Amino acid sequence: MASVEDTVEKGTTSTAEDLGAEFYDKANSYWSGIPPTVNGMLGGFSHLSDNDVSESRDTILEYFEGPSARLSPDLALDCGSGIGRVSKRLLLQIFKEVELVEQNPLFLKKAKTYLKAYTERVVAYHAVGLQDFYPETDRYSLIWCQWVLAHLSDKDLLEFFARSKKALKEKGLIVAKENVVKELEERLYHDDDSSETRSCKVFRKLFEDAGLKVLKEVR
């Protein structure tokens, strides 16, 4: 996880909660202007994709392969999937099947082309934001959330975690790979894409409130 600096507001209270529906409307507007490419998904930093995927693979592989594996790598859920970069480069290299959740329909349309070689293994494309996504219970081995949770308010994130817990198979995992800020600041609100970056402290409290056990923390 890494920290970011380009912000408008900082503090201990949640700007996302204050903005309400406007928080989501502004984010939708921002992403509707982003091209459906790997470079667009990574904010112009497509050259970081290889290292990002390698680090992610090293983080989760032990839980699904080898003597310490927790469960079979059957079905993974890619949250805030964009065009499916993480699904293609990471999840489909480990899991038998993948589902994508993405609120931008243009990104999902591109994903069907981008993931064409894996058509039979991508079993669902959910065109909805995570705040409105209600997955089936006891379904996923892994729920992968990367650079998307900053687009959820605390209230909606806790509710999403609650639904995700029920959606996991026994011993299933939720991965939250997110940018973080320094503990002193706790939160930084970005007006350009309407997102709120949290500190590790805030995330730990949210995990605790959601009844989630942290197995590994990587920076």
PDB file of C-alpha atoms in Angstrom:
ATOM      1  CA  MET A   1       0.000   0.000   0.000  1.00  0.00           C
ATOM      2  CA  ALA A   2       1.189   3.500  -0.707  1.00  0.00           C
ATOM      3  CA  SER A   3       0.346   7.028   0.380  1.00  0.00           C
ATOM      4  CA  VAL A   4      -0.882   9.811  -1.880  1.00  0.00           C
ATOM      5  CA  GLU A   5      -0.560  13.569  -1.664  1.00  0.00           C
ATOM      6  CA  ASP A   6      -2.762  15.329  -4.274  1.00  0.00           C
ATOM      7  CA  THR A   7      -5.692  16.237  -2.063  1.00  0.00           C
ATOM      8  CA  VAL A   8      -8.118  18.999  -1.271  1.00  0.00           C
ATOM      9  CA  GLU A   9      -9.340  18.333   2.255  1.00  0.00           C
ATOM     10  CA  LYS A  10      -7.783  16.487   5.176  1.00  0.00           C
ATOM     11  CA  GLY A  11      -8.944  15.662   8.666  1.00  0.00           C
ATOM     12  CA  THR A  12     -10.536  13.107  10.926  1.00  0.00           C
ATOM     13  CA  THR A  13     -14.129  13.406   9.719  1.00  0.00           C
ATOM     14  CA  SER A  14     -15.500  11.862   6.558  1.00  0.00           C
ATOM     15  CA  THR A  15     -16.175  14.193   3.643  1.00  0.00           C
ATOM     16  CA  ALA A  16     -17.858  11.290   1.871  1.00  0.00           C
ATOM     17  CA  GLU A  17     -20.512  11.054   4.576  1.00  0.00           C
ATOM     18  CA  ASP A  18     -21.085  14.818   4.424  1.00  0.00           C
ATOM     19  CA  LEU A  19     -21.536  14.840   0.646  1.00  0.00           C
ATOM     20  CA  GLY A  20     -24.005  11.952   0.556  1.00  0.00           C
ATOM     21  CA  ALA A  21     -25.251  11.132  -2.961  1.00  0.00           C
ATOM     22  CA  GLU A  22     -23.064  13.874  -4.441  1.00  0.00           C
ATOM     23  CA  PHE A  23     -20.001  11.844  -3.416  1.00  0.00           C
ATOM     24  CA  TYR A  24     -21.048   9.058  -5.789  1.00  0.00           C
ATOM     25  CA  ASP A  25     -22.369  11.317  -8.550  1.00  0.00           C
ATOM     26  CA  LYS A  26     -19.059  13.167  -8.793  1.00  0.00           C
ATOM     27  CA  ALA A  27     -17.110   9.914  -8.948  1.00  0.00           C
ATOM     28  CA  ASN A  28     -19.361   8.609 -11.721  1.00  0.00           C
ATOM     29  CA  SER A  29     -18.795  11.812 -13.658  1.00  0.00           C
ATOM     30  CA  TYR A  30     -15.023  11.528 -13.260  1.00  0.00           C
ATOM     31  CA  TRP A  31     -14.771   7.915 -14.411  1.00  0.00           C
ATOM     32  CA  SER A  32     -17.092   8.494 -17.364  1.00  0.00           C
ATOM     33  CA  GLY A  33     -14.332  10.676 -18.809  1.00  0.00           C
ATOM     34  CA  ILE A  34     -11.556   8.089 -18.388  1.00  0.00           C
ATOM     35  CA  PRO A  35     -10.590   5.987 -21.436  1.00  0.00           C
ATOM     36  CA  PRO A  36     -11.146   2.214 -21.101  1.00  0.00           C
ATOM     37  CA  THR A  37      -7.462   1.293 -21.263  1.00  0.00           C
ATOM     38  CA  VAL A  38      -4.911  -0.072 -18.814  1.00  0.00           C
ATOM     39  CA  ASN A  39      -3.315   3.367 -18.681  1.00  0.00           C
ATOM     40  CA  GLY A  40      -6.696   4.907 -17.939  1.00  0.00           C
ATOM     41  CA  MET A  41      -7.385   2.417 -15.147  1.00  0.00           C
ATOM     42  CA  LEU A  42      -4.013   3.238 -13.574  1.00  0.00           C
ATOM     43  CA  GLY A  43      -4.255   7.001 -13.878  1.00  0.00           C
ATOM     44  CA  GLY A  44      -1.470   7.242 -16.437  1.00  0.00           C
ATOM     45  CA  PHE A  45       0.855   4.843 -14.600  1.00  0.00           C
ATOM     46  CA  SER A  46       0.478   1.729 -16.749  1.00  0.00           C
ATOM     47  CA  HIS A  47       4.209   1.058 -16.368  1.00  0.00           C
ATOM     48  CA  LEU A  48       3.500   0.067 -12.743  1.00  0.00           C
ATOM     49  CA  SER A  49       1.173  -2.777 -13.738  1.00  0.00           C
ATOM     50  CA  ASP A  50       3.772  -5.557 -13.842  1.00  0.00           C
ATOM     51  CA  ASN A  51       5.133  -4.806 -10.368  1.00  0.00           C
ATOM     52  CA  ASP A  52       1.633  -4.368  -8.984  1.00  0.00           C
ATOM     53  CA  VAL A  53       0.526  -7.768 -10.261  1.00  0.00           C
ATOM     54  CA  SER A  54       3.709  -9.472  -9.052  1.00  0.00           C
ATOM     55  CA  GLU A  55       3.330  -8.050  -5.537  1.00  0.00           C
ATOM     56  CA  SER A  56      -0.333  -9.045  -5.412  1.00  0.00           C
ATOM     57  CA  ARG A  57       0.441 -12.584  -6.519  1.00  0.00           C
ATOM     58  CA  ASP A  58       3.126 -12.956  -3.858  1.00  0.00           C
ATOM     59  CA  THR A  59       0.649 -11.733  -1.231  1.00  0.00           C
ATOM     60  CA  ILE A  60      -2.170 -14.199  -1.876  1.00  0.00           C
ATOM     61  CA  LEU A  61      -0.648 -17.277  -3.496  1.00  0.00           C
ATOM     62  CA  GLU A  62       0.197 -19.030  -0.221  1.00  0.00           C
ATOM     63  CA  TYR A  63      -3.489 -19.105   0.721  1.00  0.00           C
ATOM     64  CA  PHE A  64      -4.512 -21.023  -2.396  1.00  0.00           C
ATOM     65  CA  GLU A  65      -1.491 -23.154  -3.358  1.00  0.00           C
ATOM     66  CA  GLY A  66       0.947 -25.344  -1.442  1.00  0.00           C
ATOM     67  CA  PRO A  67       0.869 -26.905   2.032  1.00  0.00           C
ATOM     68  CA  SER A  68      -0.631 -23.832   3.749  1.00  0.00           C
ATOM     69  CA  ALA A  69      -3.518 -23.395   1.300  1.00  0.00           C
ATOM     70  CA  ARG A  70      -6.809 -22.464   3.005  1.00  0.00           C
ATOM     71  CA  LEU A  71      -9.176 -23.531   0.234  1.00  0.00           C
ATOM     72  CA  SER A  72      -9.473 -24.323  -3.455  1.00  0.00           C
ATOM     73  CA  PRO A  73      -9.081 -21.387  -5.887  1.00  0.00           C
ATOM     74  CA  ASP A  74     -12.522 -21.795  -7.417  1.00  0.00           C
ATOM     75  CA  LEU A  75     -14.209 -18.419  -7.929  1.00  0.00           C
ATOM     76  CA  ALA A  76     -12.859 -14.899  -7.363  1.00  0.00           C
ATOM     77  CA  LEU A  77     -14.763 -11.620  -7.412  1.00  0.00           C
ATOM     78  CA  ASP A  78     -12.961  -8.601  -8.902  1.00  0.00           C
ATOM     79  CA  CYS A  79     -14.465  -5.471  -7.309  1.00  0.00           C
ATOM     80  CA  GLY A  80     -14.209  -2.156  -9.119  1.00  0.00           C
ATOM     81  CA  SER A  81     -12.728  -4.197 -11.934  1.00  0.00           C
ATOM     82  CA  GLY A  82     -12.521  -1.530 -14.616  1.00  0.00           C
ATOM     83  CA  ILE A  83     -11.659  -3.282 -17.882  1.00  0.00           C
ATOM     84  CA  GLY A  84     -10.439  -6.390 -16.041  1.00  0.00           C
ATOM     85  CA  ARG A  85      -6.702  -5.730 -15.692  1.00  0.00           C
ATOM     86  CA  VAL A  86      -6.457  -7.517 -12.331  1.00  0.00           C
ATOM     87  CA  SER A  87      -8.666 -10.361 -13.515  1.00  0.00           C
ATOM     88  CA  LYS A  88      -6.556 -10.957 -16.621  1.00  0.00           C
ATOM     89  CA  ARG A  89      -3.110 -10.567 -15.129  1.00  0.00           C
ATOM     90  CA  LEU A  90      -3.693 -12.020 -11.654  1.00  0.00           C
ATOM     91  CA  LEU A  91      -6.979 -13.687 -10.774  1.00  0.00           C
ATOM     92  CA  LEU A  92      -7.419 -15.765 -13.929  1.00  0.00           C
ATOM     93  CA  GLN A  93      -3.873 -17.054 -13.488  1.00  0.00           C
ATOM     94  CA  ILE A  94      -4.828 -18.547 -10.112  1.00  0.00           C
ATOM     95  CA  PHE A  95      -8.599 -19.084  -9.997  1.00  0.00           C
ATOM     96  CA  LYS A  96     -10.770 -21.333 -12.097  1.00  0.00           C
ATOM     97  CA  GLU A  97     -13.422 -18.667 -12.629  1.00  0.00           C
ATOM     98  CA  VAL A  98     -13.857 -14.941 -12.083  1.00  0.00           C
ATOM     99  CA  GLU A  99     -16.705 -12.442 -11.816  1.00  0.00           C
ATOM    100  CA  LEU A 100     -16.340  -8.704 -12.382  1.00  0.00           C
ATOM    101  CA  VAL A 101     -18.178  -5.888 -10.579  1.00  0.00           C
ATOM    102  CA  GLU A 102     -17.903  -2.442 -12.163  1.00  0.00           C
ATOM    103  CA  GLN A 103     -20.315   0.495 -12.185  1.00  0.00           C
ATOM    104  CA  ASN A 104     -19.098   1.922 -15.519  1.00  0.00           C
ATOM    105  CA  PRO A 105     -20.818   0.056 -18.386  1.00  0.00           C
ATOM    106  CA  LEU A 106     -18.225   1.241 -20.916  1.00  0.00           C
ATOM    107  CA  PHE A 107     -15.462  -0.385 -18.894  1.00  0.00           C
ATOM    108  CA  LEU A 108     -17.380  -3.658 -18.723  1.00  0.00           C
ATOM    109  CA  LYS A 109     -18.029  -3.556 -22.462  1.00  0.00           C
ATOM    110  CA  LYS A 110     -14.298  -3.200 -23.028  1.00  0.00           C
ATOM    111  CA  ALA A 111     -13.630  -5.974 -20.487  1.00  0.00           C
ATOM    112  CA  LYS A 112     -15.509  -8.484 -22.619  1.00  0.00           C
ATOM    113  CA  THR A 113     -13.034  -7.808 -25.425  1.00  0.00           C
ATOM    114  CA  TYR A 114     -10.001  -7.483 -23.169  1.00  0.00           C
ATOM    115  CA  LEU A 115     -10.827 -10.844 -21.556  1.00  0.00           C
ATOM    116  CA  LYS A 116     -11.984 -12.563 -24.743  1.00  0.00           C
ATOM    117  CA  ALA A 117      -9.457 -15.378 -24.357  1.00  0.00           C
ATOM    118  CA  TYR A 118     -11.085 -16.242 -21.006  1.00  0.00           C
ATOM    119  CA  THR A 119     -14.732 -16.007 -22.088  1.00  0.00           C
ATOM    120  CA  GLU A 120     -15.762 -19.357 -20.610  1.00  0.00           C
ATOM    121  CA  ARG A 121     -14.070 -18.601 -17.274  1.00  0.00           C
ATOM    122  CA  VAL A 122     -15.477 -15.108 -16.727  1.00  0.00           C
ATOM    123  CA  VAL A 123     -18.888 -16.184 -15.521  1.00  0.00           C
ATOM    124  CA  ALA A 124     -20.519 -12.822 -14.764  1.00  0.00           C
ATOM    125  CA  TYR A 125     -20.215  -9.087 -15.381  1.00  0.00           C
ATOM    126  CA  HIS A 126     -22.076  -7.067 -12.741  1.00  0.00           C
ATOM    127  CA  ALA A 127     -22.754  -3.484 -13.866  1.00  0.00           C
ATOM    128  CA  VAL A 128     -23.293  -1.881 -10.466  1.00  0.00           C
ATOM    129  CA  GLY A 129     -21.420   0.077  -7.804  1.00  0.00           C
ATOM    130  CA  LEU A 130     -20.251  -1.796  -4.718  1.00  0.00           C
ATOM    131  CA  GLN A 131     -22.631   0.214  -2.533  1.00  0.00           C
ATOM    132  CA  ASP A 132     -25.513  -1.415  -4.430  1.00  0.00           C
ATOM    133  CA  PHE A 133     -24.011  -4.850  -5.049  1.00  0.00           C
ATOM    134  CA  TYR A 134     -25.660  -7.785  -3.272  1.00  0.00           C
ATOM    135  CA  PRO A 135     -23.744 -11.022  -3.980  1.00  0.00           C
ATOM    136  CA  GLU A 136     -24.989 -14.542  -3.431  1.00  0.00           C
ATOM    137  CA  THR A 137     -24.079 -16.178  -0.135  1.00  0.00           C
ATOM    138  CA  ASP A 138     -21.347 -18.825   0.200  1.00  0.00           C
ATOM    139  CA  ARG A 139     -20.064 -18.204  -3.336  1.00  0.00           C
ATOM    140  CA  TYR A 140     -16.504 -16.823  -3.531  1.00  0.00           C
ATOM    141  CA  SER A 141     -13.083 -18.114  -2.517  1.00  0.00           C
ATOM    142  CA  LEU A 142     -11.711 -14.572  -2.805  1.00  0.00           C
ATOM    143  CA  ILE A 143     -13.162 -11.070  -2.995  1.00  0.00           C
ATOM    144  CA  TRP A 144     -10.541  -8.722  -4.424  1.00  0.00           C
ATOM    145  CA  CYS A 145     -10.884  -4.954  -3.803  1.00  0.00           C
ATOM    146  CA  GLN A 146      -8.140  -2.802  -5.316  1.00  0.00           C
ATOM    147  CA  TRP A 147      -8.162   0.999  -5.499  1.00  0.00           C
ATOM    148  CA  VAL A 148     -11.939   1.119  -5.220  1.00  0.00           C
ATOM    149  CA  LEU A 149     -12.845   1.295  -1.524  1.00  0.00           C
ATOM    150  CA  ALA A 150     -11.943   4.994  -1.413  1.00  0.00           C
ATOM    151  CA  HIS A 151     -15.090   5.486  -3.487  1.00  0.00           C
ATOM    152  CA  LEU A 152     -17.299   4.156  -0.672  1.00  0.00           C
ATOM    153  CA  SER A 153     -18.416   6.052   2.415  1.00  0.00           C
ATOM    154  CA  ASP A 154     -17.706   4.396   5.770  1.00  0.00           C
ATOM    155  CA  LYS A 155     -21.358   3.410   6.137  1.00  0.00           C
ATOM    156  CA  ASP A 156     -21.534   1.832   2.687  1.00  0.00           C
ATOM    157  CA  LEU A 157     -18.146   0.168   3.134  1.00  0.00           C
ATOM    158  CA  LEU A 158     -19.238  -1.492   6.373  1.00  0.00           C
ATOM    159  CA  GLU A 159     -22.421  -2.709   4.716  1.00  0.00           C
ATOM    160  CA  PHE A 160     -20.417  -3.971   1.740  1.00  0.00           C
ATOM    161  CA  PHE A 161     -18.091  -5.868   4.081  1.00  0.00           C
ATOM    162  CA  ALA A 162     -21.095  -7.400   5.838  1.00  0.00           C
ATOM    163  CA  ARG A 163     -22.514  -8.663   2.547  1.00  0.00           C
ATOM    164  CA  SER A 164     -19.065  -9.832   1.430  1.00  0.00           C
ATOM    165  CA  LYS A 165     -18.587 -11.923   4.583  1.00  0.00           C
ATOM    166  CA  LYS A 166     -21.776 -13.805   3.790  1.00  0.00           C
ATOM    167  CA  ALA A 167     -20.692 -14.193   0.166  1.00  0.00           C
ATOM    168  CA  LEU A 168     -17.444 -15.948   1.072  1.00  0.00           C
ATOM    169  CA  LYS A 169     -17.016 -19.677   1.210  1.00  0.00           C
ATOM    170  CA  GLU A 170     -15.684 -21.091   4.472  1.00  0.00           C
ATOM    171  CA  LYS A 171     -12.129 -19.772   4.996  1.00  0.00           C
ATOM    172  CA  GLY A 172     -12.567 -17.398   2.051  1.00  0.00           C
ATOM    173  CA  LEU A 173     -10.622 -14.144   1.911  1.00  0.00           C
ATOM    174  CA  ILE A 174     -11.257 -10.456   1.281  1.00  0.00           C
ATOM    175  CA  VAL A 175      -8.285  -8.492  -0.024  1.00  0.00           C
ATOM    176  CA  ALA A 176      -8.291  -4.706   0.340  1.00  0.00           C
ATOM    177  CA  LYS A 177      -5.401  -3.245  -1.654  1.00  0.00           C
ATOM    178  CA  GLU A 178      -5.708   0.501  -1.226  1.00  0.00           C
ATOM    179  CA  ASN A 179      -3.708   3.706  -1.037  1.00  0.00           C
ATOM    180  CA  VAL A 180      -3.324   4.971   2.521  1.00  0.00           C
ATOM    181  CA  VAL A 181      -2.405   8.239   4.233  1.00  0.00           C
ATOM    182  CA  LYS A 182      -0.327   8.995   7.304  1.00  0.00           C
ATOM    183  CA  GLU A 183      -1.937   8.077  10.611  1.00  0.00           C
ATOM    184  CA  LEU A 184      -1.965  11.696  11.816  1.00  0.00           C
ATOM    185  CA  GLU A 185      -4.195  12.805   8.948  1.00  0.00           C
ATOM    186  CA  GLU A 186      -6.538   9.791   9.011  1.00  0.00           C
ATOM    187  CA  ARG A 187      -8.371  10.857   5.834  1.00  0.00           C
ATOM    188  CA  LEU A 188      -7.736  12.832   2.663  1.00  0.00           C
ATOM    189  CA  TYR A 189     -10.555  13.756   0.308  1.00  0.00           C
ATOM    190  CA  HIS A 190      -9.781  14.078  -3.411  1.00  0.00           C
ATOM    191  CA  ASP A 191     -12.182  16.392  -5.168  1.00  0.00           C
ATOM    192  CA  ASP A 192     -11.077  15.491  -8.695  1.00  0.00           C
ATOM    193  CA  ASP A 193     -12.305  11.871  -8.603  1.00  0.00           C
ATOM    194  CA  SER A 194     -14.428  12.196  -5.441  1.00  0.00           C
ATOM    195  CA  SER A 195     -12.586   9.640  -3.361  1.00  0.00           C
ATOM    196  CA  GLU A 196     -11.499   9.508   0.267  1.00  0.00           C
ATOM    197  CA  THR A 197      -8.166   7.939   1.121  1.00  0.00           C
ATOM    198  CA  ARG A 198      -8.029   6.465   4.630  1.00  0.00           C
ATOM    199  CA  SER A 199      -5.194   5.726   7.018  1.00  0.00           C
ATOM    200  CA  CYS A 200      -4.292   2.196   8.102  1.00  0.00           C
ATOM    201  CA  LYS A 201      -5.724   3.060  11.509  1.00  0.00           C
ATOM    202  CA  VAL A 202      -9.102   3.907   9.996  1.00  0.00           C
ATOM    203  CA  PHE A 203      -9.069   0.747   7.897  1.00  0.00           C
ATOM    204  CA  ARG A 204      -8.228  -1.415  10.908  1.00  0.00           C
ATOM    205  CA  LYS A 205     -11.162   0.079  12.813  1.00  0.00           C
ATOM    206  CA  LEU A 206     -13.497  -0.570   9.863  1.00  0.00           C
ATOM    207  CA  PHE A 207     -12.280  -4.177   9.624  1.00  0.00           C
ATOM    208  CA  GLU A 208     -12.859  -4.597  13.345  1.00  0.00           C
ATOM    209  CA  ASP A 209     -16.330  -3.060  13.189  1.00  0.00           C
ATOM    210  CA  ALA A 210     -17.181  -5.378  10.303  1.00  0.00           C
ATOM    211  CA  GLY A 211     -16.051  -8.413  12.279  1.00  0.00           C
ATOM    212  CA  LEU A 212     -13.177  -9.172   9.912  1.00  0.00           C
ATOM    213  CA  LYS A 213      -9.905 -10.728  11.047  1.00  0.00           C
ATOM    214  CA  VAL A 214      -6.735  -9.319   9.470  1.00  0.00           C
ATOM    215  CA  LEU A 215      -4.446 -12.179   8.403  1.00  0.00           C
ATOM    216  CA  LYS A 216      -1.779 -10.129   6.664  1.00  0.00           C
ATOM    217  CA  GLU A 217      -0.872  -6.470   6.233  1.00  0.00           C
ATOM    218  CA  VAL A 218       1.589  -5.463   3.502  1.00  0.00           C
ATOM    219  CA  ARG A 219       2.935  -2.000   2.689  1.00  0.00           C
TER     220      ARG A 219
END
